[in-house]
Amino acid sequence: MSKVNEFTAYRGHVISPRDFNSYDDFVDGCLLVDHDGKIVDVGDWTEVLAKHGKAAKVHEYGKRVIMPGFIDLHIHLVQIAQTGRSGDTLLGWLNKYIFPAEVKFARMEHATKLADWFFRELARNGTTLSSVFTSIHKNAADIAFTNAAERGCRVIMGKTLMDRNAPDNLSEDSERSLEESEELCAKWHNYDNGRLLYAFTPRFAPTSTKRQLEGAAELFHKYPGSYMQTHLSENSDEIAWVKELFPGCKNYLDVYASHGLIGKNSLFAHSIHLSDSEIDRLVESGSAAIHCPSSNLFLKSGVFPYLRAKTKGLKIGLGSDVAAGPEMSLFKVMKDAAYVQSELWLAPRELLYLATLSGAKAVNLDDQVGSLEKGKEADFIVVDPTLKSSVPRDILEQDADEILSSMVYVGDDRMVVETYVRGRAIYKAEESNERKRDALNVGS
Ligand SMILES: [Zn+2]
């Protein structure tokens, strides 16, 4: 006689990455989740149920795919209304579009509306963990954390630090900026057993004084499990400017290293124009590079040295870098990651790994998320490629490599059916039409 357990079973085609070259694949699969949102077991449907008994609740997805949620390790909440504004490279683009947009976050009403829009969009795109920059404004960051907390998102986030070379209304008092960062960290870091985590966030070397960089490093080392996120070697004009501003430093990475900002949990967005010795230093320190291919195409910044970084064992995560990346969808980012490497074939399974488990490793959370494994948290998405009209109806009958290929090359938000963090649904496509209409009316 079969017993009934108290778990929830999700039945579908379970695909979960193991490494660059392999993944688990259960065509009639089962993801079994407990009350706390932890994965009790994963595997073949009949085998899992034979072992644990009949589940109290069952979600049937047929041949739809159940896979780990996407991990987007570089994105700017405060730029969400600026997507698609092109026409200049990094420094000109910041001045023309981005700084004026960030100034508006001094207004609470604006900060509230855009934070709500942002986290709703992340969930709709199937992103279950993101590493987020807000503006310099403490209150706006607090509002963003509150929204993520209530909505159930998993987020690494911090207020941006800038105390020089920024417009007057975005330039902070150094000491005050550090105090505010510490107050936000004290309030939000490790909220809900680590669902929210704090990142000390100097924008990039040119907009911080020595004092601000050192202060950020002190706080980063003071709070266990906190992060440091910034930009590194994105654009040649930027690199020349950094050289001028920090003449005593060997190279761009050395600016951060000499101020104490490299180490485990340090996330360096872009990391494009790096020497071998800089990559070695990132690896030795345990830092991660966040590859943002869509953004790099959009701002014509250059090509991430993927093969060199991978060969040297550098931790690599993917980032949409909205708004320099025009879309939040990690499907698009995976595709661009393949396209930017003009002489390298990246298999869809490798791109899936980069968008999930590799990202979890980059932020040292792979014991909790990034793949669907017993003991990890149930952060997953349900995906149906046939929801895009150009995809043939029989794709779900084919093997996993073919399904992944259709996701990578034609995937977008329309393929995401449901999004779960810790076993809690944070997005369901069928309930979202009204929400989508709301989102359109936010304005910039
Ligand atoms: Zn960025």
PDB file of N, CA, C and O in Angstrom, residues 305-352:
ATOM      1  N   PRO A 305      36.980  37.632 -22.803  1.00  0.00           N
ATOM      2  CA  PRO A 305      37.938  36.565 -23.157  1.00  0.00           C
ATOM      3  C   PRO A 305      37.497  35.225 -22.568  1.00  0.00           C
ATOM      4  O   PRO A 305      38.144  34.675 -21.672  1.00  0.00           O
ATOM      5  N   TYR A 306      36.418  34.701 -23.116  1.00  0.00           N
ATOM      6  CA  TYR A 306      35.766  33.552 -22.502  1.00  0.00           C
ATOM      7  C   TYR A 306      36.672  32.327 -22.387  1.00  0.00           C
ATOM      8  O   TYR A 306      36.784  31.722 -21.318  1.00  0.00           O
ATOM      9  N   LEU A 307      37.342  32.004 -23.486  1.00  0.00           N
ATOM     10  CA  LEU A 307      38.146  30.787 -23.473  1.00  0.00           C
ATOM     11  C   LEU A 307      39.312  30.891 -22.494  1.00  0.00           C
ATOM     12  O   LEU A 307      39.593  29.963 -21.741  1.00  0.00           O
ATOM     13  N   ARG A 308      39.978  32.053 -22.492  1.00  0.00           N
ATOM     14  CA  ARG A 308      41.089  32.252 -21.546  1.00  0.00           C
ATOM     15  C   ARG A 308      40.587  32.165 -20.113  1.00  0.00           C
ATOM     16  O   ARG A 308      41.200  31.548 -19.251  1.00  0.00           O
ATOM     17  N   ALA A 309      39.450  32.811 -19.849  1.00  0.00           N
ATOM     18  CA  ALA A 309      38.906  32.834 -18.489  1.00  0.00           C
ATOM     19  C   ALA A 309      38.510  31.422 -18.048  1.00  0.00           C
ATOM     20  O   ALA A 309      38.832  30.991 -16.936  1.00  0.00           O
ATOM     21  N   LYS A 310      37.843  30.704 -18.941  1.00  0.00           N
ATOM     22  CA  LYS A 310      37.389  29.351 -18.608  1.00  0.00           C
ATOM     23  C   LYS A 310      38.579  28.419 -18.392  1.00  0.00           C
ATOM     24  O   LYS A 310      38.620  27.651 -17.433  1.00  0.00           O
ATOM     25  N   THR A 311      39.570  28.514 -19.288  1.00  0.00           N
ATOM     26  CA  THR A 311      40.739  27.649 -19.201  1.00  0.00           C
ATOM     27  C   THR A 311      41.508  27.872 -17.898  1.00  0.00           C
ATOM     28  O   THR A 311      42.010  26.940 -17.284  1.00  0.00           O
ATOM     29  N   LYS A 312      41.555  29.124 -17.457  1.00  0.00           N
ATOM     30  CA  LYS A 312      42.277  29.425 -16.223  1.00  0.00           C
ATOM     31  C   LYS A 312      41.445  29.135 -14.969  1.00  0.00           C
ATOM     32  O   LYS A 312      41.899  29.320 -13.850  1.00  0.00           O
ATOM     33  N   GLY A 313      40.198  28.742 -15.169  1.00  0.00           N
ATOM     34  CA  GLY A 313      39.365  28.376 -14.021  1.00  0.00           C
ATOM     35  C   GLY A 313      38.708  29.556 -13.323  1.00  0.00           C
ATOM     36  O   GLY A 313      38.323  29.467 -12.154  1.00  0.00           O
ATOM     37  N   LEU A 314      38.590  30.675 -14.030  1.00  0.00           N
ATOM     38  CA  LEU A 314      37.913  31.833 -13.446  1.00  0.00           C
ATOM     39  C   LEU A 314      36.426  31.525 -13.268  1.00  0.00           C
ATOM     40  O   LEU A 314      35.800  30.924 -14.130  1.00  0.00           O
ATOM     41  N   LYS A 315      35.874  31.931 -12.135  1.00  0.00           N
ATOM     42  CA  LYS A 315      34.429  31.779 -11.931  1.00  0.00           C
ATOM     43  C   LYS A 315      33.705  32.758 -12.855  1.00  0.00           C
ATOM     44  O   LYS A 315      34.027  33.950 -12.878  1.00  0.00           O
ATOM     45  N   ILE A 316      32.720  32.253 -13.584  1.00  0.00           N
ATOM     46  CA  ILE A 316      32.011  33.095 -14.556  1.00  0.00           C
ATOM     47  C   ILE A 316      30.510  33.024 -14.326  1.00  0.00           C
ATOM     48  O   ILE A 316      29.931  31.934 -14.269  1.00  0.00           O
ATOM     49  N   GLY A 317      29.886  34.188 -14.184  1.00  0.00           N
ATOM     50  CA  GLY A 317      28.431  34.268 -14.164  1.00  0.00           C
ATOM     51  C   GLY A 317      27.978  35.074 -15.370  1.00  0.00           C
ATOM     52  O   GLY A 317      28.791  35.726 -16.023  1.00  0.00           O
ATOM     53  N   LEU A 318      26.687  35.030 -15.674  1.00  0.00           N
ATOM     54  CA  LEU A 318      26.149  35.860 -16.751  1.00  0.00           C
ATOM     55  C   LEU A 318      25.367  37.028 -16.156  1.00  0.00           C
ATOM     56  O   LEU A 318      24.783  36.912 -15.074  1.00  0.00           O
ATOM     57  N   GLY A 319      25.364  38.145 -16.893  1.00  0.00           N
ATOM     58  CA  GLY A 319      24.576  39.293 -16.466  1.00  0.00           C
ATOM     59  C   GLY A 319      23.865  39.907 -17.657  1.00  0.00           C
ATOM     60  O   GLY A 319      24.417  39.964 -18.757  1.00  0.00           O
ATOM     61  N   SER A 320      22.632  40.340 -17.438  1.00  0.00           N
ATOM     62  CA  SER A 320      21.906  41.022 -18.517  1.00  0.00           C
ATOM     63  C   SER A 320      22.400  42.454 -18.654  1.00  0.00           C
ATOM     64  O   SER A 320      22.324  43.049 -19.714  1.00  0.00           O
ATOM     65  N   ASP A 321      22.904  43.030 -17.543  1.00  0.00           N
ATOM     66  CA  ASP A 321      23.322  44.431 -17.503  1.00  0.00           C
ATOM     67  C   ASP A 321      22.266  45.375 -18.063  1.00  0.00           C
ATOM     68  O   ASP A 321      22.608  46.340 -18.761  1.00  0.00           O
ATOM     69  N   VAL A 322      21.004  45.103 -17.777  1.00  0.00           N
ATOM     70  CA  VAL A 322      19.995  46.124 -18.088  1.00  0.00           C
ATOM     71  C   VAL A 322      20.399  47.391 -17.369  1.00  0.00           C
ATOM     72  O   VAL A 322      20.786  47.353 -16.207  1.00  0.00           O
ATOM     73  N   ALA A 323      20.483  48.579 -18.045  1.00  0.00           N
ATOM     74  CA  ALA A 323      19.906  48.869 -19.319  1.00  0.00           C
ATOM     75  C   ALA A 323      20.905  48.878 -20.472  1.00  0.00           C
ATOM     76  O   ALA A 323      20.507  49.057 -21.617  1.00  0.00           O
ATOM     77  N   ALA A 324      22.209  48.668 -20.199  1.00  0.00           N
ATOM     78  CA  ALA A 324      23.136  48.569 -21.333  1.00  0.00           C
ATOM     79  C   ALA A 324      22.848  47.284 -22.102  1.00  0.00           C
ATOM     80  O   ALA A 324      23.080  47.199 -23.298  1.00  0.00           O
ATOM     81  N   GLY A 325      22.361  46.280 -21.391  1.00  0.00           N
ATOM     82  CA  GLY A 325      21.785  45.120 -22.062  1.00  0.00           C
ATOM     83  C   GLY A 325      20.321  45.452 -22.261  1.00  0.00           C
ATOM     84  O   GLY A 325      19.643  45.866 -21.319  1.00  0.00           O
ATOM     85  N   PRO A 326      19.824  45.299 -23.483  1.00  0.00           N
ATOM     86  CA  PRO A 326      18.455  45.764 -23.745  1.00  0.00           C
ATOM     87  C   PRO A 326      17.362  44.883 -23.148  1.00  0.00           C
ATOM     88  O   PRO A 326      16.226  45.320 -23.077  1.00  0.00           O
ATOM     89  N   GLU A 327      17.674  43.660 -22.734  1.00  0.00           N
ATOM     90  CA  GLU A 327      16.606  42.799 -22.228  1.00  0.00           C
ATOM     91  C   GLU A 327      17.017  42.026 -20.990  1.00  0.00           C
ATOM     92  O   GLU A 327      18.157  41.632 -20.841  1.00  0.00           O
ATOM     93  N   MET A 328      16.038  41.801 -20.128  1.00  0.00           N
ATOM     94  CA  MET A 328      16.290  41.044 -18.910  1.00  0.00           C
ATOM     95  C   MET A 328      16.399  39.553 -19.141  1.00  0.00           C
ATOM     96  O   MET A 328      16.878  38.833 -18.286  1.00  0.00           O
ATOM     97  N   SER A 329      15.879  39.087 -20.275  1.00  0.00           N
ATOM     98  CA  SER A 329      15.775  37.650 -20.484  1.00  0.00           C
ATOM     99  C   SER A 329      17.141  36.990 -20.598  1.00  0.00           C
ATOM    100  O   SER A 329      17.945  37.334 -21.461  1.00  0.00           O
ATOM    101  N   LEU A 330      17.405  36.019 -19.722  1.00  0.00           N
ATOM    102  CA  LEU A 330      18.659  35.279 -19.807  1.00  0.00           C
ATOM    103  C   LEU A 330      18.703  34.376 -21.037  1.00  0.00           C
ATOM    104  O   LEU A 330      19.770  33.940 -21.458  1.00  0.00           O
ATOM    105  N   PHE A 331      17.542  34.093 -21.638  1.00  0.00           N
ATOM    106  CA  PHE A 331      17.558  33.384 -22.926  1.00  0.00           C
ATOM    107  C   PHE A 331      18.357  34.209 -23.928  1.00  0.00           C
ATOM    108  O   PHE A 331      19.197  33.698 -24.671  1.00  0.00           O
ATOM    109  N   LYS A 332      18.077  35.509 -23.960  1.00  0.00           N
ATOM    110  CA  LYS A 332      18.766  36.409 -24.891  1.00  0.00           C
ATOM    111  C   LYS A 332      20.246  36.519 -24.544  1.00  0.00           C
ATOM    112  O   LYS A 332      21.097  36.603 -25.430  1.00  0.00           O
ATOM    113  N   VAL A 333      20.538  36.554 -23.261  1.00  0.00           N
ATOM    114  CA  VAL A 333      21.933  36.691 -22.838  1.00  0.00           C
ATOM    115  C   VAL A 333      22.721  35.431 -23.218  1.00  0.00           C
ATOM    116  O   VAL A 333      23.862  35.515 -23.675  1.00  0.00           O
ATOM    117  N   MET A 334      22.096  34.265 -23.066  1.00  0.00           N
ATOM    118  CA  MET A 334      22.763  33.019 -23.483  1.00  0.00           C
ATOM    119  C   MET A 334      23.065  33.057 -24.981  1.00  0.00           C
ATOM    120  O   MET A 334      24.146  32.690 -25.423  1.00  0.00           O
ATOM    121  N   LYS A 335      22.083  33.503 -25.739  1.00  0.00           N
ATOM    122  CA  LYS A 335      22.271  33.557 -27.185  1.00  0.00           C
ATOM    123  C   LYS A 335      23.422  34.511 -27.536  1.00  0.00           C
ATOM    124  O   LYS A 335      24.301  34.170 -28.329  1.00  0.00           O
ATOM    125  N   ASP A 336      23.410  35.687 -26.926  1.00  0.00           N
ATOM    126  CA  ASP A 336      24.477  36.649 -27.215  1.00  0.00           C
ATOM    127  C   ASP A 336      25.838  36.125 -26.753  1.00  0.00           C
ATOM    128  O   ASP A 336      26.862  36.400 -27.390  1.00  0.00           O
ATOM    129  N   ALA A 337      25.851  35.371 -25.663  1.00  0.00           N
ATOM    130  CA  ALA A 337      27.121  34.785 -25.192  1.00  0.00           C
ATOM    131  C   ALA A 337      27.667  33.841 -26.257  1.00  0.00           C
ATOM    132  O   ALA A 337      28.887  33.732 -26.442  1.00  0.00           O
ATOM    133  N   ALA A 338      26.779  33.163 -26.950  1.00  0.00           N
ATOM    134  CA  ALA A 338      27.225  32.294 -28.051  1.00  0.00           C
ATOM    135  C   ALA A 338      27.681  33.134 -29.236  1.00  0.00           C
ATOM    136  O   ALA A 338      28.738  32.886 -29.824  1.00  0.00           O
ATOM    137  N   TYR A 339      26.905  34.159 -29.584  1.00  0.00           N
ATOM    138  CA  TYR A 339      27.199  34.962 -30.780  1.00  0.00           C
ATOM    139  C   TYR A 339      28.486  35.788 -30.666  1.00  0.00           C
ATOM    140  O   TYR A 339      29.160  35.996 -31.661  1.00  0.00           O
ATOM    141  N   VAL A 340      28.788  36.302 -29.473  1.00  0.00           N
ATOM    142  CA  VAL A 340      29.967  37.184 -29.377  1.00  0.00           C
ATOM    143  C   VAL A 340      31.277  36.429 -29.570  1.00  0.00           C
ATOM    144  O   VAL A 340      32.292  37.023 -29.910  1.00  0.00           O
ATOM    145  N   GLN A 341      31.267  35.123 -29.361  1.00  0.00           N
ATOM    146  CA  GLN A 341      32.495  34.338 -29.571  1.00  0.00           C
ATOM    147  C   GLN A 341      32.528  33.897 -31.032  1.00  0.00           C
ATOM    148  O   GLN A 341      31.981  32.878 -31.402  1.00  0.00           O
ATOM    149  N   SER A 342      33.217  34.682 -31.844  1.00  0.00           N
ATOM    150  CA  SER A 342      33.098  34.450 -33.283  1.00  0.00           C
ATOM    151  C   SER A 342      33.770  33.150 -33.731  1.00  0.00           C
ATOM    152  O   SER A 342      33.446  32.607 -34.771  1.00  0.00           O
ATOM    153  N   GLU A 343      34.714  32.630 -32.955  1.00  0.00           N
ATOM    154  CA  GLU A 343      35.410  31.423 -33.410  1.00  0.00           C
ATOM    155  C   GLU A 343      35.241  30.249 -32.454  1.00  0.00           C
ATOM    156  O   GLU A 343      36.020  29.310 -32.466  1.00  0.00           O
ATOM    157  N   LEU A 344      34.233  30.339 -31.621  1.00  0.00           N
ATOM    158  CA  LEU A 344      34.068  29.317 -30.591  1.00  0.00           C
ATOM    159  C   LEU A 344      32.615  28.865 -30.600  1.00  0.00           C
ATOM    160  O   LEU A 344      31.701  29.703 -30.614  1.00  0.00           O
ATOM    161  N   TRP A 345      32.409  27.548 -30.600  1.00  0.00           N
ATOM    162  CA  TRP A 345      31.038  27.046 -30.487  1.00  0.00           C
ATOM    163  C   TRP A 345      30.729  26.782 -29.025  1.00  0.00           C
ATOM    164  O   TRP A 345      31.419  25.998 -28.386  1.00  0.00           O
ATOM    165  N   LEU A 346      29.710  27.428 -28.513  1.00  0.00           N
ATOM    166  CA  LEU A 346      29.275  27.102 -27.159  1.00  0.00           C
ATOM    167  C   LEU A 346      27.994  26.285 -27.272  1.00  0.00           C
ATOM    168  O   LEU A 346      27.001  26.760 -27.827  1.00  0.00           O
ATOM    169  N   ALA A 347      28.024  25.078 -26.785  1.00  0.00           N
ATOM    170  CA  ALA A 347      26.842  24.224 -26.879  1.00  0.00           C
ATOM    171  C   ALA A 347      25.735  24.774 -25.981  1.00  0.00           C
ATOM    172  O   ALA A 347      26.021  25.387 -24.947  1.00  0.00           O
ATOM    173  N   PRO A 348      24.476  24.562 -26.360  1.00  0.00           N
ATOM    174  CA  PRO A 348      23.372  25.017 -25.512  1.00  0.00           C
ATOM    175  C   PRO A 348      23.497  24.539 -24.062  1.00  0.00           C
ATOM    176  O   PRO A 348      23.179  25.267 -23.135  1.00  0.00           O
ATOM    177  N   ARG A 349      24.004  23.309 -23.868  1.00  0.00           N
ATOM    178  CA  ARG A 349      24.148  22.808 -22.487  1.00  0.00           C
ATOM    179  C   ARG A 349      25.175  23.623 -21.697  1.00  0.00           C
ATOM    180  O   ARG A 349      25.030  23.821 -20.499  1.00  0.00           O
ATOM    181  N   GLU A 350      26.201  24.107 -22.380  1.00  0.00           N
ATOM    182  CA  GLU A 350      27.201  24.948 -21.708  1.00  0.00           C
ATOM    183  C   GLU A 350      26.593  26.316 -21.348  1.00  0.00           C
ATOM    184  O   GLU A 350      26.842  26.872 -20.284  1.00  0.00           O
ATOM    185  N   LEU A 351      25.772  26.831 -22.244  1.00  0.00           N
ATOM    186  CA  LEU A 351      25.125  28.127 -21.992  1.00  0.00           C
ATOM    187  C   LEU A 351      24.120  28.016 -20.849  1.00  0.00           C
ATOM    188  O   LEU A 351      24.008  28.919 -20.003  1.00  0.00           O
ATOM    189  N   LEU A 352      23.405  26.888 -20.797  1.00  0.00           N
ATOM    190  CA  LEU A 352      22.484  26.657 -19.682  1.00  0.00           C
ATOM    191  C   LEU A 352      23.248  26.642 -18.353  1.00  0.00           C
ATOM    192  O   LEU A 352      22.826  27.246 -17.363  1.00  0.00           O
TER     193      LEU A 352
END
